[in-house]
Coordinates of C-alpha atoms in Angstrom, one line a residue:
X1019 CA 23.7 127.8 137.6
X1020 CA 26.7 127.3 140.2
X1021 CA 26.3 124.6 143.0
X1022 CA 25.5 127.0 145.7
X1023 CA 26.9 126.4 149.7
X1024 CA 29.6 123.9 148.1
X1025 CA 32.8 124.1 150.2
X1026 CA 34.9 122.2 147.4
X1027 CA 38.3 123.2 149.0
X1028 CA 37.4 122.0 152.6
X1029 CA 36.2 118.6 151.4
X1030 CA 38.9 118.1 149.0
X1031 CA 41.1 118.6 152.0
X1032 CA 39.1 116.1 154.2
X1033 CA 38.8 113.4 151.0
X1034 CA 42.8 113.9 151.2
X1035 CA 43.3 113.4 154.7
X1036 CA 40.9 110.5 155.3
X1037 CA 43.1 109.0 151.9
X1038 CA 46.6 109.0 154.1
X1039 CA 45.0 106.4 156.4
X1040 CA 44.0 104.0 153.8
X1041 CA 47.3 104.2 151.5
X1042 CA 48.5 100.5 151.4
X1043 CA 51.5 100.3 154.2
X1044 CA 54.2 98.9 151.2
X1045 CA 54.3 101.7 149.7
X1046 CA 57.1 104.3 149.9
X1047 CA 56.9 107.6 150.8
X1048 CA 56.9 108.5 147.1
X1049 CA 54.1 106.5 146.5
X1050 CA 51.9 107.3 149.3
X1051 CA 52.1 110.9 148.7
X1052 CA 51.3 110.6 144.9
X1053 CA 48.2 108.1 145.7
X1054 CA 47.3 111.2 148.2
X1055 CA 48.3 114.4 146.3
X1056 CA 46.6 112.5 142.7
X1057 CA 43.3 112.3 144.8
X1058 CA 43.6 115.7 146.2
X1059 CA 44.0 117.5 142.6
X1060 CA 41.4 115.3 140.9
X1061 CA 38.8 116.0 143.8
X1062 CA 39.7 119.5 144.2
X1063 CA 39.4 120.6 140.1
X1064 CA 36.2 118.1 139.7
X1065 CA 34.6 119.9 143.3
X1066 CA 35.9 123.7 141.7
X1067 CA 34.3 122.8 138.1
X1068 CA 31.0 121.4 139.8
X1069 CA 30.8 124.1 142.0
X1070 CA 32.1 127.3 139.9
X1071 CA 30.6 126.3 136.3
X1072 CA 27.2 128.4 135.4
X1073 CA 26.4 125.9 132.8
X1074 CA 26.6 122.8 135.6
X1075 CA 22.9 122.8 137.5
X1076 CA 23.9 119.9 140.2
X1077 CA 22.6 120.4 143.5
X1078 CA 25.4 120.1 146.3
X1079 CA 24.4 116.5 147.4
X1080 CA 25.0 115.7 143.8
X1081 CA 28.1 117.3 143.9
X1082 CA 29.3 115.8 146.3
X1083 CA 28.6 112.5 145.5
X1084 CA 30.3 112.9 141.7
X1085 CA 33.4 114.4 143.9
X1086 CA 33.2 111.2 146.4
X1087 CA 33.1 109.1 143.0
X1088 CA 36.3 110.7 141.5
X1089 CA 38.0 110.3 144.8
X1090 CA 37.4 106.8 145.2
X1091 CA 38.4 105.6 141.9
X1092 CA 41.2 108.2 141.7
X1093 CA 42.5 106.1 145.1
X1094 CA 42.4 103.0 143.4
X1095 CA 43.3 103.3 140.0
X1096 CA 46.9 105.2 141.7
X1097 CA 47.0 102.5 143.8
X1098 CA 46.4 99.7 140.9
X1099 CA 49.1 101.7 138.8
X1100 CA 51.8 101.6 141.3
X1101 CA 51.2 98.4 142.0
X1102 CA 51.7 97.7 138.2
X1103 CA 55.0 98.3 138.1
X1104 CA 54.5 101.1 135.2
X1105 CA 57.2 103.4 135.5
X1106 CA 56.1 106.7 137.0
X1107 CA 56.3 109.2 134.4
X1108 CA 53.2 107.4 132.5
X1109 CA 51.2 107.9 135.9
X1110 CA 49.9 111.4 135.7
X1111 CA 48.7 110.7 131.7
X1112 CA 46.9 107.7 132.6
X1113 CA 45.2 109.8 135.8
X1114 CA 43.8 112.3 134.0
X1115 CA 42.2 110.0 131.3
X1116 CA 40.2 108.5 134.0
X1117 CA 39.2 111.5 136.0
X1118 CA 37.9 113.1 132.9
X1119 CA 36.0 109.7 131.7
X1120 CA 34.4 109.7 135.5
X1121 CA 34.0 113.4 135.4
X1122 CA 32.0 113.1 131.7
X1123 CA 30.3 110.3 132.6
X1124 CA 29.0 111.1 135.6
X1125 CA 27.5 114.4 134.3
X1126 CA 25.4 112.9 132.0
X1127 CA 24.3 110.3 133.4
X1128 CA 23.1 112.7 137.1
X1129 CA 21.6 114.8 134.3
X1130 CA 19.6 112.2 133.0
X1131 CA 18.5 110.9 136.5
X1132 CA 19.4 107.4 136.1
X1133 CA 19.4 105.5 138.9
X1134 CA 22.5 105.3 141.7
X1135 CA 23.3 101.7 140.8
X1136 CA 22.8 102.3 137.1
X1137 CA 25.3 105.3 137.4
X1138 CA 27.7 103.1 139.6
X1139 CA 27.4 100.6 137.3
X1140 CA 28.2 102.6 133.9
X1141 CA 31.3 104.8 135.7
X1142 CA 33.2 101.7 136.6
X1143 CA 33.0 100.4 133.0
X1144 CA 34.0 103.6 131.5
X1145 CA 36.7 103.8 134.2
X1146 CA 37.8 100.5 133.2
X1147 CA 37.8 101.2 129.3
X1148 CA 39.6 104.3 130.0
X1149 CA 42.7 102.9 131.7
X1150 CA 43.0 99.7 129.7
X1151 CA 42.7 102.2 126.4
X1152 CA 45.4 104.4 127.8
X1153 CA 47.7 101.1 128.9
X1154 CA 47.5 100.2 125.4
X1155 CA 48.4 103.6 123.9
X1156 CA 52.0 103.2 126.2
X1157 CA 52.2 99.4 125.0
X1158 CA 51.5 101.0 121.2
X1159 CA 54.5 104.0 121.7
X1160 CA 57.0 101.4 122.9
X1161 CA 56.9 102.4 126.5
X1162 CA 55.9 99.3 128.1
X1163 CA 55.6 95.8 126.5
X1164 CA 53.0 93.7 126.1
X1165 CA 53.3 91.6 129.2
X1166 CA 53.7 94.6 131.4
X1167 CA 50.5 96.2 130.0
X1168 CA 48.3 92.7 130.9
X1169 CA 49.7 92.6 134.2
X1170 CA 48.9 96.2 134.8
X1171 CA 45.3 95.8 133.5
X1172 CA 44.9 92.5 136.1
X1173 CA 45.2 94.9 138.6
X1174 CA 41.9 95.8 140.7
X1175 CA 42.5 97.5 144.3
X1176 CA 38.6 98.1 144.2
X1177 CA 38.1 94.2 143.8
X1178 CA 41.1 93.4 146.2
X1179 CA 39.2 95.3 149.1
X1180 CA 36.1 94.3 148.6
X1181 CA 37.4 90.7 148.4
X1182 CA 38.7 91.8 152.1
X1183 CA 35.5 93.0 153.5
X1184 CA 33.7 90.2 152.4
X1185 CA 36.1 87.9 154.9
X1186 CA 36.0 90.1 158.0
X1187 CA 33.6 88.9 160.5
X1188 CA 30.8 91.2 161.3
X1189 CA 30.6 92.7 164.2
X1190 CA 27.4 92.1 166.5
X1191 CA 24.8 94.3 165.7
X1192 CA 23.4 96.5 168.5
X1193 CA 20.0 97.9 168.7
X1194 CA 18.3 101.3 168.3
X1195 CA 20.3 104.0 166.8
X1196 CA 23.3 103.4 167.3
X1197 CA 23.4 101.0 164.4
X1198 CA 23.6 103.4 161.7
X1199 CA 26.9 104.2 160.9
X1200 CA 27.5 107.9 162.9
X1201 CA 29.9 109.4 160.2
X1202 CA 31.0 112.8 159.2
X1203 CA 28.5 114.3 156.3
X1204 CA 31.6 114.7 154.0
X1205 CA 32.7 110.9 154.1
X1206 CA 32.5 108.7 151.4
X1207 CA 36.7 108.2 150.9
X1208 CA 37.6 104.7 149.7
X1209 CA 37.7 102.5 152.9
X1210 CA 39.6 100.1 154.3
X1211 CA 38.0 96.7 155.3
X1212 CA 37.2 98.3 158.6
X1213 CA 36.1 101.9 157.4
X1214 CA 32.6 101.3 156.9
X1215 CA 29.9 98.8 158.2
X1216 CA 29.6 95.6 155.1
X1217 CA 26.9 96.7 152.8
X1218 CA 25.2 92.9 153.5
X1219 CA 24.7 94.8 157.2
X1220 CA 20.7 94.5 157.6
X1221 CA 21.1 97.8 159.4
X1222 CA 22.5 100.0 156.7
X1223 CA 20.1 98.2 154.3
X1224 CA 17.2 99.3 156.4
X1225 CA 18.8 102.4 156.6
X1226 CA 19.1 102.7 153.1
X1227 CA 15.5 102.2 152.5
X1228 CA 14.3 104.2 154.8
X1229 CA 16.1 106.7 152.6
X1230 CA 14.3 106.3 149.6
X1231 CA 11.4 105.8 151.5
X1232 CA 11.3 109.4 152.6
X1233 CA 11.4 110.9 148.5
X1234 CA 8.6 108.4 148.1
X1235 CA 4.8 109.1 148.5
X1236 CA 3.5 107.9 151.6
X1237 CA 0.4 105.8 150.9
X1238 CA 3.2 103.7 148.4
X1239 CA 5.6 103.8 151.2
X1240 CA 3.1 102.1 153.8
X1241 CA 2.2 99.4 151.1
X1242 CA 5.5 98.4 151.3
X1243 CA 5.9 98.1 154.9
X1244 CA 3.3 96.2 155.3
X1245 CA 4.8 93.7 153.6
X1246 CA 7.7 93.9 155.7
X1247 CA 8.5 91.8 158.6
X1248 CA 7.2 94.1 161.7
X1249 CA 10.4 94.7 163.5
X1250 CA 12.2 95.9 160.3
X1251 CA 9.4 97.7 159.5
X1252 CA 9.4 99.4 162.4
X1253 CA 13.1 100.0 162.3
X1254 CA 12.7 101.7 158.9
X1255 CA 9.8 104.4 160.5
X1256 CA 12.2 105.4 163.0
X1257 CA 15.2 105.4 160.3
X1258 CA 13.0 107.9 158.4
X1259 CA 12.7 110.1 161.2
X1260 CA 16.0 110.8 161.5
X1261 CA 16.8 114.5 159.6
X1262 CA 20.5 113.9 159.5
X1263 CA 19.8 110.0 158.1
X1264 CA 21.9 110.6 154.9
X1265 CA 24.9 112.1 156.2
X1266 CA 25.0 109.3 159.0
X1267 CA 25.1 106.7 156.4
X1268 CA 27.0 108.5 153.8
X1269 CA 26.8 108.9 150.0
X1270 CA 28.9 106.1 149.8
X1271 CA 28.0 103.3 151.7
X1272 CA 24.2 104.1 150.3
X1273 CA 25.1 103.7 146.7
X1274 CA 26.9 100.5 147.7
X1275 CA 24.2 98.9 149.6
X1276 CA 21.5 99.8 147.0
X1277 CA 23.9 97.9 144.6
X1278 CA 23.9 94.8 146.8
X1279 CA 20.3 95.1 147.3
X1280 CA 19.8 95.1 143.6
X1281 CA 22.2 92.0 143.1
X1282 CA 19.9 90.3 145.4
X1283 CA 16.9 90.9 143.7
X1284 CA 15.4 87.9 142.0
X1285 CA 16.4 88.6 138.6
X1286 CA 14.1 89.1 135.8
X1287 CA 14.2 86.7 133.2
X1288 CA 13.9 88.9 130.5
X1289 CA 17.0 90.6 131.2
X1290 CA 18.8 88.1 128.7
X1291 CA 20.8 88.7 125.3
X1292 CA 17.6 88.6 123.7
X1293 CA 16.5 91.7 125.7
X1294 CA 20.7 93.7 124.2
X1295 CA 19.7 92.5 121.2
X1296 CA 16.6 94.4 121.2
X1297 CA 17.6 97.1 122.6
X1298 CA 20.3 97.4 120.2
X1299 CA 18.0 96.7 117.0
X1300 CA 15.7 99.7 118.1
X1301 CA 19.1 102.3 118.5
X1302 CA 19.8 101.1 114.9
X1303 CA 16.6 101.3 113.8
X1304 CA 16.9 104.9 114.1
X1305 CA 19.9 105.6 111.9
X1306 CA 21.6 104.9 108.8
X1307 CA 25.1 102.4 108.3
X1308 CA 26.6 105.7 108.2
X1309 CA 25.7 107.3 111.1
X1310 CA 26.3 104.3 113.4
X1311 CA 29.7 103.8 112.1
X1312 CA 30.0 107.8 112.9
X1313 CA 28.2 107.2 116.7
X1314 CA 30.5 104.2 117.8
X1315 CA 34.0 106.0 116.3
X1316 CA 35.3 106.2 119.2
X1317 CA 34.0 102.6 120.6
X1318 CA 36.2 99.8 120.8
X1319 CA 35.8 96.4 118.3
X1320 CA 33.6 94.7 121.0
X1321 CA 31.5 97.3 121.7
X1322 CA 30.9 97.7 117.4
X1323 CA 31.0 94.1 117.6
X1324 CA 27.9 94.0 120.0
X1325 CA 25.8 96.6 118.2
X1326 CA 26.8 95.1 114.6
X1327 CA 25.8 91.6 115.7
X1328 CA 22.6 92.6 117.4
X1329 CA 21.7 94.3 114.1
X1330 CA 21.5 90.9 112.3
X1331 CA 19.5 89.8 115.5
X1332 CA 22.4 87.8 117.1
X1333 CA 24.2 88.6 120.5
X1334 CA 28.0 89.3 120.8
X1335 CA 29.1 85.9 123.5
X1336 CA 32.0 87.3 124.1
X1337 CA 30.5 90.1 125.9
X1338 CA 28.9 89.2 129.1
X1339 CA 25.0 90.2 129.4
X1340 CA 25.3 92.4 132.4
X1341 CA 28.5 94.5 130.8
X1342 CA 26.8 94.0 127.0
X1343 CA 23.3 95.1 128.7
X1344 CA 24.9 98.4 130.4
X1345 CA 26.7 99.3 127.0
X1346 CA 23.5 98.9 125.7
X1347 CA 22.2 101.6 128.0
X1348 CA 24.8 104.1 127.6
X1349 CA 24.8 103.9 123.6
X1350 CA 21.1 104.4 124.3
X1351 CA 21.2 107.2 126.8
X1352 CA 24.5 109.4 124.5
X1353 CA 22.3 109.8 121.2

């Protein structure tokens, strides 16, 4: 069914109009507007399809979110292409690769309820793959060279701010309330080192539990806390009775600040290359050469590499484990 109470125009609108504040000051006119107008289409068609299409069951918090998604990386893979030097007239083609990858992606993987880091995790690699594979389809038609094509794919806007927000100083915290990030419920636009609080904010983490916290049963929920040091825990009760505590902290800074909470997890050892290699072996162990050579088509060499490699029970090096383990998942996941 259609994603009921969706107002895809309105927030396509506001997505565009927060995006005119964050456009990099060197650019031209030209530029700014295309950075702006490409965002506006992209999140405007995605929002219409997700809203509009029977055969779509998303709820309108996930719509939103997959609309927040293609915004954001619809900002900075403009920005990453203008700042490329690739002449315009490839823009547009190179666009819409990407905000059909997202757009694909992120369907299947909200379908399959994999977890917000997880789904983070898997768009930005697609994302990636899809605007290196369409760089080298205009270095393979003669319309950029070889040089121009590495120092296009070097490019990385999302990288370059969060390099930026890393180095601003925080800002003392305050108590109570007015901690949590008061924001408009249709945020979630690409920010600027100063848009939103750092996800390594204590705050916003706490906030961020205290999200999950309320989807989870209760008797789990108090387990947990009491493991917690008192004031935080406390600070995470009165988090969770907040009704509007999503749209204060936003789509986007949650899924960020669950990511950084996950990177400082202590790791578990046996997510290794042995761990691919398993994975892998099972997948393969479920079809013939045939039909793997049919299923990975499309892939490029490393990722046939990878799966061909951990079918004779070795692991791919060239591939790091956290990108080899997440192609992994997703081979896993499409079949």
């Amino acid at each position: 069914m259609a994603t009921q109470n969706f107002d895809y125009e309105a927030f396509a609108q506001n997505l565009a109009a927060q995006a005119q504040e964050l456009v990099p000051q060197d650019f031209d006119d030209n530029q700014k507007q295309y950075v702006i107008n490409t965002l506006g289409n992209f999140s405007l068609l995605s929002g219409k399809a997700l809203a509009e299409d029977p055969n779509l069951n998303f709820n309108e918090e996930q719509a939103v979110t997959i609309t927040q998604i293609i915004a954001e990386w619809s900002f900075h893979k403009s920005v990453d292409l203008i700042r490329s030097g690739i002449p315009q007239q490839y823009w547009d083609g190179v666009m819409q690769k990407i905000a059909y990858t997202i757009f694909e992606i992120a369907k299947q993987t909200f379908s399959q309820n994999l977890p917000h880091d997880k789904i983070l995790e898997l768009i930005e690699h697609h994302v990636k793959k899809s605007y290196n594979e369409a760089l080298e389809e205009l270095k393979n038609k003669g319309a950029i060279d070889e040089g121009l094509m590495e120092f296009a794919e070097s490019q990385s806007n999302m990288d370059k701010m969060a390099k930026e927000m890393q180095q601003q100083q925080q800002a003392p915290q305050q108590q109570g309330e007015a901690n949590v990030p008061a924001q408009a419920p249709q945020s979630g636009m690409p920010a600027s080192p100063t848009d939103f609080p750092k996800v390594d904010s204590k705050v916003l983490k706490l906030a961020t539990v205290a999200m999950l916290f309320k989807k989870m049963n209760q008797d789990k929920v108090q387990a947990i806390l009491n493991k917690f040091d008192s004031d935080d825990a406390e600070t995470v009760i009165k988090f969770m009775r907040m009704p509007d505590l999503p749209e204060r902290v936003g789509a986007h800074n949650a899924l960020r600040c669950l990511q950084e909470i996950k990177t400082n997890l202590p790791q578990n050892t046996d997510l290794t290359p042995n761990r691919v290699v398993r994975k892998l072996q099972l997948l393969g162990s479920k079809y013939t050469s045939k039909d793997l050579d049919t299923l990975l088509v499309r892939e490029r060499i490393g990722v046939k590499r990878l799966v061909f490699n951990a079918l004779e029970g070795k692991f791919y090096d060239k591939m790091p484990p956290k990108v080899a383990s997440i192609v992994a998942t997703h081979l896993s996941n499409s079949v």
